[in-house]
Amino acid sequence: MSSDLFNTSEHEVFRDTVRKFAEEELAPRAREFDEMGRIDKSLFKRMGDLGLLGLRYDPEWGGSGLDWSFSTVLFEELGRCDNAGVTMGISVQTDMATPSLHQFGSDDLKAQYLAPAIAGEMVAAIAVTEPDAGSDVAGIKTRAVRDGDDWVINGSKIYITNAATADWLCLLAVTDPDAGYGGFTQIVVPTDAPGFRYDLLDKIGNWGSDTGQLFFEDLRVPIANTIGDIGRGFQQQMMQFQDERLVACVSTVAGSKRLWERTKEYCEQRVLFGKPLSKMQVTQFKFVEMLTQLTAARELTYACVRKRVAGEDATQEISMAKIFCGRTSRMVADECIQLHGGYGYMKDCVAGRAFVDSRLVSIGGGADETMIHYLAKMLGF
Ligand SMILES: Cc1cc2nc3c(=O)[nH]c(=O)nc-3n(C[C@H](O)[C@H](O)[C@H](O)COP(=O)(O)OP(=O)(O)OC[C@H]3O[C@@H](n4cnc5c(N)ncnc54)[C@H](O)[C@@H]3O)c2cc1C
């Protein structure tokens, strides 16, 4: 196991803090969050108090000034909460909706929206996907038109995580339809602004987070809510996607490893034909195959983290890891549900839940085919 980067005494202390939080405060409430269909908002405040929501961010805004190795430990341990929806809602806050604001936002905007998000006093969402444009990000139509000192926003976004919980959105909008890739802008949109509404969507998995369709009708926000430069939104969002995809890899591998462990425990106790299921050679082979794939997925993810910690571009590796981790988690969930037999098909079985939850990884944040399309381009095809 190549865990050198993640094994200093500082990492271990941090790992213990997160593990305790996940096991004692999240895991016992896993079913409750599913029934609520969202995370209890007070958990964000609790995580803010524990210093978990701005690990890589500047201390000036309440962050910890750490690197991706600590974000890795955070999501490896949050995997113990046994609720992929909850992990997803948290990762939207830490790694999907806030990186652009941290990197490109003005000090005023950071004081107003980033600092409270790091403190857990505000919840954020990332609003990119639209009913007619998901994989083809440049095909979005939500329009922001300048009117004096305001943007006037009209349009709709779909499949947005934290839709009902969010206090603000990192919105990608078209600001100049004739400017190609230079015609998009990222804008902070507070969800209490007149002209905003949402409808919740009914998902097959990830029940612990709320997902919805958002509507913007003549919604006004100050031009000062622009993140970075007007017209640079597409490029900024592509950078922000790198954090989104990397955190997806880390949480997916951690969740799958947890599922592997719990399924092993189950097979050690489940007696069939006079002996534990784990004593059958075919079962042992399955566990070894799964762990082999999981170890490869984890090492590929660690390679991405190492590059990020070294300040290097990891776009290619992250795209590959996203494909590999998604497929591995699907394979592991499929084997684990099978090993649980009929119980695996029950809603309260971890394997059954993982079976539907893991399916998202190969779709959300850029489908496998989108990753392959980028990789083919990067490789010169
Ligand atoms: C539970 C959930 C939560 C989500 N949370 C968010 C969120 O918080 N914010 C947000 O903005 N979005 C979110 N999404 C949206 C997600 O990122 C999109 O669903 C995803 O990017 C795919 O877009 P699409 O659904 O429009 O599929 P489409 O773009 O219609 O793609 C359909 C299929 O086409 C195939 N395909 C894609 N590209 C290519 C290609 N180049 N060549 C060949 N085939 C291809 C793939 O198989 C793909 O699955 C979420 C989605 C879900 C399900």
Coordinates of C-alpha atoms and ligand atoms in Angstrom, one line a residue:
M1 CA 0.0 0.0 0.0
S2 CA 1.6 3.3 -1.1
S3 CA 0.2 5.5 1.6
D4 CA 3.4 7.5 2.4
L5 CA 1.9 10.8 1.4
F6 CA -1.1 10.2 3.7
N7 CA 0.6 8.8 6.8
T8 CA 2.3 11.6 8.7
S9 CA 1.3 12.0 12.4
E10 CA -0.8 15.1 11.3
H11 CA -2.7 12.9 8.8
E12 CA -3.3 10.3 11.5
V13 CA -4.7 12.8 14.0
F14 CA -6.9 14.2 11.3
R15 CA -8.0 10.7 10.2
D16 CA -9.1 9.9 13.8
T17 CA -11.1 13.1 14.0
V18 CA -13.0 12.4 10.7
R19 CA -13.4 8.7 11.5
K20 CA -15.0 9.5 14.9
F21 CA -17.3 12.0 13.3
A22 CA -18.4 9.6 10.5
E23 CA -18.9 6.6 12.8
E24 CA -20.5 8.4 15.7
E25 CA -22.4 11.3 14.2
L26 CA -23.2 10.2 10.6
A27 CA -23.4 6.4 10.3
P28 CA -26.0 6.0 13.1
R29 CA -28.3 8.5 11.2
A30 CA -27.7 7.0 7.7
R31 CA -31.3 5.8 7.3
E32 CA -32.7 9.0 8.8
F33 CA -30.9 11.0 6.1
D34 CA -32.3 8.7 3.5
E35 CA -35.8 9.3 4.8
M36 CA -35.3 13.0 5.0
G37 CA -34.0 12.9 1.4
R38 CA -31.2 15.4 2.3
I39 CA -28.5 16.0 4.8
D40 CA -29.5 17.7 8.0
K41 CA -28.2 21.2 7.4
S42 CA -26.9 21.5 11.0
L43 CA -24.2 18.9 10.0
F44 CA -22.6 21.4 7.8
K45 CA -22.2 23.7 10.8
R46 CA -20.8 20.9 12.8
M47 CA -18.3 20.1 10.0
G48 CA -17.4 23.7 9.8
D49 CA -16.7 23.8 13.5
L50 CA -14.5 20.7 13.1
G51 CA -12.6 22.5 10.3
L52 CA -13.6 20.0 7.6
L53 CA -15.1 22.2 5.0
G54 CA -12.2 24.2 3.7
L55 CA -9.1 22.0 4.0
R56 CA -7.2 23.4 1.0
Y57 CA -8.5 26.9 1.3
D58 CA -6.7 30.0 2.5
P59 CA -6.8 30.5 6.3
E60 CA -7.9 34.1 5.5
W61 CA -11.3 32.8 4.7
G62 CA -11.4 30.2 7.5
G63 CA -9.6 27.4 5.5
S64 CA -6.8 25.2 6.7
G65 CA -4.2 25.8 4.0
L66 CA -3.6 22.1 3.6
D67 CA -3.3 20.0 0.4
W68 CA -5.1 17.2 -1.5
S69 CA -3.6 14.5 0.8
F70 CA -5.9 15.8 3.6
S71 CA -8.9 16.0 1.3
T72 CA -8.2 12.3 0.5
V73 CA -8.1 11.4 4.1
L74 CA -11.4 13.3 4.7
F75 CA -13.3 11.4 2.0
E76 CA -11.7 8.0 2.8
E77 CA -13.0 8.4 6.3
L78 CA -16.4 9.9 5.4
G79 CA -16.9 6.7 3.4
R80 CA -17.7 5.1 6.8
C81 CA -20.9 7.1 7.1
D82 CA -22.6 4.4 5.0
N83 CA -24.5 6.9 3.0
A84 CA -23.2 7.9 -0.5
G85 CA -25.8 10.7 -0.8
V86 CA -24.5 12.4 2.4
T87 CA -20.9 12.1 1.2
M88 CA -22.0 13.5 -2.2
G89 CA -23.8 16.5 -0.6
I90 CA -20.7 17.3 1.5
S91 CA -18.3 16.9 -1.5
V92 CA -20.4 19.4 -3.5
Q93 CA -19.7 21.9 -0.7
T94 CA -16.0 21.2 -0.4
D95 CA -14.9 20.4 -3.9
M96 CA -17.5 21.0 -6.6
A97 CA -19.2 24.3 -5.9
T98 CA -16.5 26.3 -4.1
P99 CA -13.1 25.8 -5.8
S100 CA -13.7 28.4 -8.5
L101 CA -14.8 31.0 -5.9
H102 CA -11.7 30.3 -3.9
Q103 CA -9.4 30.5 -6.9
F104 CA -10.9 33.3 -8.9
G105 CA -13.5 35.2 -6.7
S106 CA -13.0 38.7 -5.5
D107 CA -12.3 39.3 -1.8
D108 CA -15.8 40.7 -1.3
L109 CA -17.4 37.7 -2.8
K110 CA -15.2 35.3 -0.8
A111 CA -16.1 37.2 2.4
Q112 CA -19.8 37.0 1.6
Y113 CA -20.1 33.4 0.3
L114 CA -16.9 31.4 0.7
A115 CA -16.1 32.1 4.4
P116 CA -19.6 31.1 5.5
A117 CA -19.5 28.0 3.3
I118 CA -16.2 27.0 5.0
A119 CA -17.7 27.7 8.4
G120 CA -20.8 25.6 7.5
E121 CA -23.1 28.5 7.9
M122 CA -24.1 28.4 4.2
V123 CA -24.5 25.5 1.9
A124 CA -23.4 25.6 -1.8
A125 CA -24.5 23.9 -5.0
I126 CA -23.0 23.7 -8.4
A127 CA -25.4 24.4 -11.2
V128 CA -24.1 23.4 -14.7
T129 CA -26.3 20.7 -16.2
E130 CA -29.4 21.7 -18.1
P131 CA -32.4 19.7 -19.4
D132 CA -30.9 20.0 -23.0
A133 CA -27.2 20.0 -22.1
G134 CA -25.2 17.8 -19.7
S135 CA -22.2 16.1 -21.3
D136 CA -22.1 19.0 -23.9
V137 CA -21.4 21.7 -21.3
A138 CA -21.0 24.3 -24.1
G139 CA -24.6 23.6 -25.1
I140 CA -26.1 25.2 -22.0
K141 CA -28.7 27.9 -22.6
T142 CA -29.3 29.6 -19.2
R143 CA -28.7 33.2 -20.0
A144 CA -27.4 36.1 -17.9
V145 CA -27.9 39.5 -19.5
R146 CA -26.3 42.6 -18.2
D147 CA -28.7 45.4 -17.1
G148 CA -26.8 48.2 -15.4
D149 CA -25.0 46.8 -12.4
D150 CA -27.0 43.6 -12.4
W151 CA -27.1 40.3 -14.2
V152 CA -30.7 39.3 -15.2
I153 CA -30.8 35.5 -15.3
N154 CA -33.4 33.2 -17.1
G155 CA -33.2 29.5 -17.6
S156 CA -33.2 26.1 -15.9
K157 CA -30.7 23.6 -14.5
I158 CA -31.4 20.0 -13.8
Y159 CA -30.1 17.1 -11.5
I160 CA -28.6 19.7 -9.1
T161 CA -27.3 18.2 -5.8
N162 CA -28.2 20.2 -2.6
A163 CA -31.0 21.9 -4.6
A164 CA -33.2 22.4 -1.6
T165 CA -30.5 22.8 0.9
A166 CA -28.2 25.3 -0.8
D167 CA -28.0 29.0 0.2
W168 CA -26.1 29.9 -3.0
L169 CA -25.2 28.4 -6.3
C170 CA -22.1 28.5 -8.4
L171 CA -24.0 29.0 -11.7
L172 CA -22.6 28.6 -15.2
A173 CA -24.5 30.9 -17.6
V174 CA -24.2 32.1 -21.1
T175 CA -23.3 35.8 -21.2
D176 CA -22.3 36.2 -24.8
P177 CA -23.9 33.7 -27.2
D178 CA -21.7 34.8 -30.1
A179 CA -18.4 34.3 -28.2
G180 CA -18.0 30.6 -28.4
Y181 CA -16.0 29.2 -25.4
G182 CA -15.5 32.9 -24.3
G183 CA -19.2 33.4 -23.9
F184 CA -19.7 31.8 -20.5
T185 CA -19.5 33.2 -17.0
Q186 CA -19.6 31.8 -13.5
I187 CA -21.9 33.7 -11.1
V188 CA -22.8 33.3 -7.4
V189 CA -26.6 33.2 -7.2
P190 CA -28.2 33.4 -3.7
T191 CA -31.2 31.0 -3.6
D192 CA -33.3 33.6 -1.6
A193 CA -33.3 35.9 -4.6
P194 CA -36.7 36.6 -6.1
G195 CA -37.1 34.6 -9.4
F196 CA -35.6 31.4 -8.0
R197 CA -37.5 28.2 -7.4
Y198 CA -36.8 24.4 -7.5
D199 CA -38.6 21.1 -7.9
L200 CA -37.1 18.0 -6.2
L201 CA -36.5 14.9 -8.3
D202 CA -37.1 11.3 -7.3
K203 CA -33.9 9.3 -7.6
I204 CA -33.2 5.6 -7.6
G205 CA -30.3 6.0 -5.2
N206 CA -28.2 8.5 -3.3
W207 CA -31.2 9.2 -1.2
G208 CA -29.3 11.1 1.5
S209 CA -28.8 14.1 -0.8
D210 CA -31.5 16.3 -2.4
T211 CA -31.4 16.6 -6.2
G212 CA -33.6 19.0 -8.1
Q213 CA -34.4 21.1 -11.1
L214 CA -33.8 24.8 -10.7
F215 CA -35.7 27.6 -12.4
F216 CA -34.5 31.2 -12.9
E217 CA -37.1 33.8 -14.0
D218 CA -35.8 37.4 -14.3
L219 CA -33.6 36.7 -11.3
R220 CA -31.3 39.7 -10.5
V221 CA -27.9 39.5 -9.0
P222 CA -25.2 42.2 -8.9
I223 CA -22.5 42.0 -11.6
A224 CA -20.1 41.9 -8.5
N225 CA -21.3 38.3 -8.0
T226 CA -19.3 37.3 -11.1
I227 CA -16.6 34.7 -10.2
G228 CA -13.4 35.7 -11.9
D229 CA -13.6 37.3 -15.3
I230 CA -16.7 37.7 -17.4
G231 CA -16.3 35.3 -20.4
R232 CA -13.9 32.9 -18.6
G233 CA -16.6 30.7 -17.0
F234 CA -16.2 27.7 -19.3
Q235 CA -12.5 27.5 -18.6
Q236 CA -12.9 28.0 -14.9
Q237 CA -15.6 25.4 -14.7
M238 CA -13.4 22.9 -16.6
M239 CA -10.7 23.5 -13.9
Q240 CA -13.3 23.1 -11.1
F241 CA -14.4 19.8 -12.7
Q242 CA -10.9 18.4 -11.9
D243 CA -11.6 18.7 -8.2
E244 CA -15.1 17.3 -8.6
R245 CA -13.8 14.2 -10.4
L246 CA -10.9 13.6 -8.1
V247 CA -13.1 13.8 -5.0
A248 CA -15.6 11.4 -6.7
C249 CA -12.7 8.9 -7.2
V250 CA -11.6 9.1 -3.6
S251 CA -15.1 8.7 -2.1
T252 CA -16.0 5.9 -4.5
V253 CA -13.0 3.8 -3.8
A254 CA -13.4 4.4 0.0
G255 CA -17.1 3.5 -0.2
S256 CA -16.4 0.3 -2.2
K257 CA -13.6 -0.8 0.2
R258 CA -16.0 -0.3 3.1
L259 CA -18.6 -2.4 1.2
W260 CA -16.0 -5.1 0.6
E261 CA -15.2 -5.3 4.3
R262 CA -18.8 -5.4 5.4
T263 CA -19.6 -8.1 2.8
K264 CA -16.6 -10.2 4.0
E265 CA -18.0 -10.0 7.6
Y266 CA -21.4 -11.1 6.3
C267 CA -19.9 -14.0 4.4
E268 CA -17.9 -15.1 7.5
Q269 CA -21.2 -15.3 9.4
R270 CA -23.6 -16.7 6.8
V271 CA -23.6 -20.5 6.9
L272 CA -24.5 -22.4 3.7
F273 CA -24.3 -26.2 3.3
G274 CA -22.8 -26.5 6.8
K275 CA -20.0 -23.9 6.5
P276 CA -19.5 -20.2 6.3
L277 CA -19.9 -18.7 2.8
S278 CA -16.4 -17.2 3.1
K279 CA -14.9 -20.8 3.3
M280 CA -16.1 -21.6 -0.2
Q281 CA -13.2 -21.1 -2.6
V282 CA -15.3 -19.4 -5.2
T283 CA -16.2 -16.7 -2.6
Q284 CA -12.6 -16.2 -1.7
F285 CA -11.7 -15.8 -5.3
K286 CA -14.3 -13.1 -5.7
F287 CA -13.0 -11.2 -2.7
V288 CA -9.4 -11.4 -4.1
E289 CA -10.6 -10.2 -7.5
M290 CA -12.5 -7.3 -6.0
L291 CA -9.6 -6.2 -3.8
T292 CA -7.2 -6.4 -6.7
Q293 CA -9.3 -4.0 -8.7
L294 CA -9.9 -1.8 -5.7
T295 CA -6.2 -1.6 -5.0
A296 CA -5.5 -0.6 -8.6
A297 CA -8.3 2.0 -8.4
R298 CA -6.9 3.4 -5.2
E299 CA -3.3 3.6 -6.5
L300 CA -4.4 5.4 -9.7
T301 CA -6.4 7.8 -7.5
Y302 CA -3.3 8.3 -5.2
A303 CA -1.2 9.0 -8.3
C304 CA -3.6 11.8 -9.2
V305 CA -3.4 13.2 -5.6
R306 CA 0.4 13.1 -5.7
K307 CA 0.4 15.2 -8.9
R308 CA -2.0 17.6 -7.4
V309 CA 0.0 17.9 -4.2
A310 CA 3.1 18.6 -6.4
G311 CA 1.2 21.3 -8.2
E312 CA 1.2 19.4 -11.5
D313 CA -1.6 19.1 -14.0
A314 CA -3.4 15.7 -13.5
T315 CA -6.2 16.1 -16.0
Q316 CA -5.3 13.0 -18.0
E317 CA -4.8 10.8 -14.9
I318 CA -8.0 12.1 -13.2
S319 CA -10.1 11.4 -16.4
M320 CA -8.7 7.8 -16.4
A321 CA -9.2 7.4 -12.7
K322 CA -12.8 8.5 -13.0
I323 CA -13.5 5.9 -15.6
F324 CA -11.7 3.1 -13.7
C325 CA -13.0 3.9 -10.2
G326 CA -16.6 4.2 -11.5
R327 CA -16.4 0.8 -13.3
T328 CA -14.6 -0.8 -10.3
S329 CA -17.3 0.4 -7.8
R330 CA -20.0 -1.0 -10.1
M331 CA -18.3 -4.4 -10.3
V332 CA -17.7 -4.5 -6.5
A333 CA -21.3 -3.5 -5.8
D334 CA -22.6 -6.2 -8.2
E335 CA -20.5 -8.9 -6.7
C336 CA -21.4 -7.8 -3.1
I337 CA -25.1 -7.8 -3.8
Q338 CA -24.8 -11.3 -5.2
L339 CA -22.9 -12.5 -2.1
H340 CA -25.7 -11.2 0.1
G341 CA -28.3 -13.3 -1.8
G342 CA -32.0 -12.2 -1.2
Y343 CA -30.9 -9.9 1.6
G344 CA -28.8 -8.0 -0.9
Y345 CA -32.0 -7.0 -2.6
M346 CA -33.5 -5.4 0.5
K347 CA -33.4 -1.7 0.9
D348 CA -31.6 -1.8 4.2
C349 CA -28.7 -3.9 3.0
V350 CA -25.5 -1.9 2.3
A351 CA -24.9 -3.9 -0.8
G352 CA -28.3 -3.1 -2.3
R353 CA -27.8 0.6 -1.6
A354 CA -24.3 0.5 -3.1
F355 CA -25.6 -1.2 -6.2
V356 CA -27.8 1.9 -7.1
D357 CA -25.5 4.5 -5.5
S358 CA -22.4 3.4 -7.4
R359 CA -24.1 3.5 -10.7
L360 CA -24.0 7.3 -10.6
V361 CA -20.2 7.5 -10.6
S362 CA -19.9 6.6 -14.3
I363 CA -22.5 9.3 -15.2
G364 CA -22.3 12.3 -12.9
G365 CA -19.5 14.9 -13.2
G366 CA -18.8 13.7 -16.8
A367 CA -19.9 10.3 -18.1
D368 CA -17.3 7.7 -18.9
E369 CA -17.8 8.4 -22.6
T370 CA -17.2 12.1 -22.0
M371 CA -13.9 11.2 -20.2
I372 CA -12.9 8.9 -23.1
H373 CA -13.8 11.7 -25.6
Y374 CA -11.4 14.1 -23.7
L375 CA -8.7 11.5 -23.4
A376 CA -8.8 10.7 -27.1
K377 CA -8.4 14.4 -27.8
M378 CA -5.6 14.7 -25.3
L379 CA -3.9 11.7 -26.9
G380 CA -3.9 13.5 -30.2
F381 CA -6.7 11.6 -32.0
Ligands
LIG1 C1 -27.8 12.2 -8.8 C2 -27.2 13.2 -9.7 C3 -26.6 14.3 -9.2 C4 -26.1 15.3 -10.0 N1 -25.6 16.5 -9.5 C5 -25.2 17.5 -10.3 C6 -24.9 18.8 -9.8 O1 -24.8 19.0 -8.5 N2 -24.6 19.8 -10.6 C7 -24.7 19.6 -12.0 O2 -24.4 20.6 -12.7 N3 -25.0 18.4 -12.5 C8 -25.3 17.4 -11.7 N4 -25.6 16.1 -12.2 C9 -25.7 16.0 -13.7 C10 -24.6 15.1 -14.3 O3 -23.3 15.7 -14.2 C11 -25.0 14.8 -15.7 O4 -26.1 13.9 -15.6 C12 -23.9 14.2 -16.6 O5 -22.9 15.2 -16.8 C13 -24.5 13.7 -17.9 O6 -25.2 14.6 -18.5 P1 -26.7 14.2 -19.1 O7 -27.5 13.7 -17.9 O8 -27.3 15.4 -19.7 O9 -26.5 13.1 -20.1 P2 -26.3 13.3 -21.7 O10 -25.3 14.4 -21.9 O11 -27.6 13.3 -22.4 O12 -25.5 12.0 -22.0 C14 -26.2 10.7 -22.1 C15 -25.2 9.6 -22.4 O13 -24.5 9.9 -23.6 C16 -23.2 9.3 -23.6 N5 -22.2 10.2 -24.0 C17 -21.8 11.4 -23.4 N6 -20.8 12.0 -24.0 C18 -20.5 11.2 -25.1 C19 -19.6 11.3 -26.2 N7 -18.7 12.3 -26.3 N8 -19.6 10.3 -27.1 C20 -20.5 9.3 -27.0 N9 -21.4 9.1 -26.0 C21 -21.4 10.1 -25.1 C22 -23.0 8.8 -22.1 O14 -23.2 7.4 -22.0 C23 -24.0 9.6 -21.4 O15 -24.4 9.0 -20.1 C24 -26.1 15.1 -11.4 C25 -26.7 14.0 -11.9 C26 -27.2 13.0 -11.1 C27 -27.9 11.8 -11.7

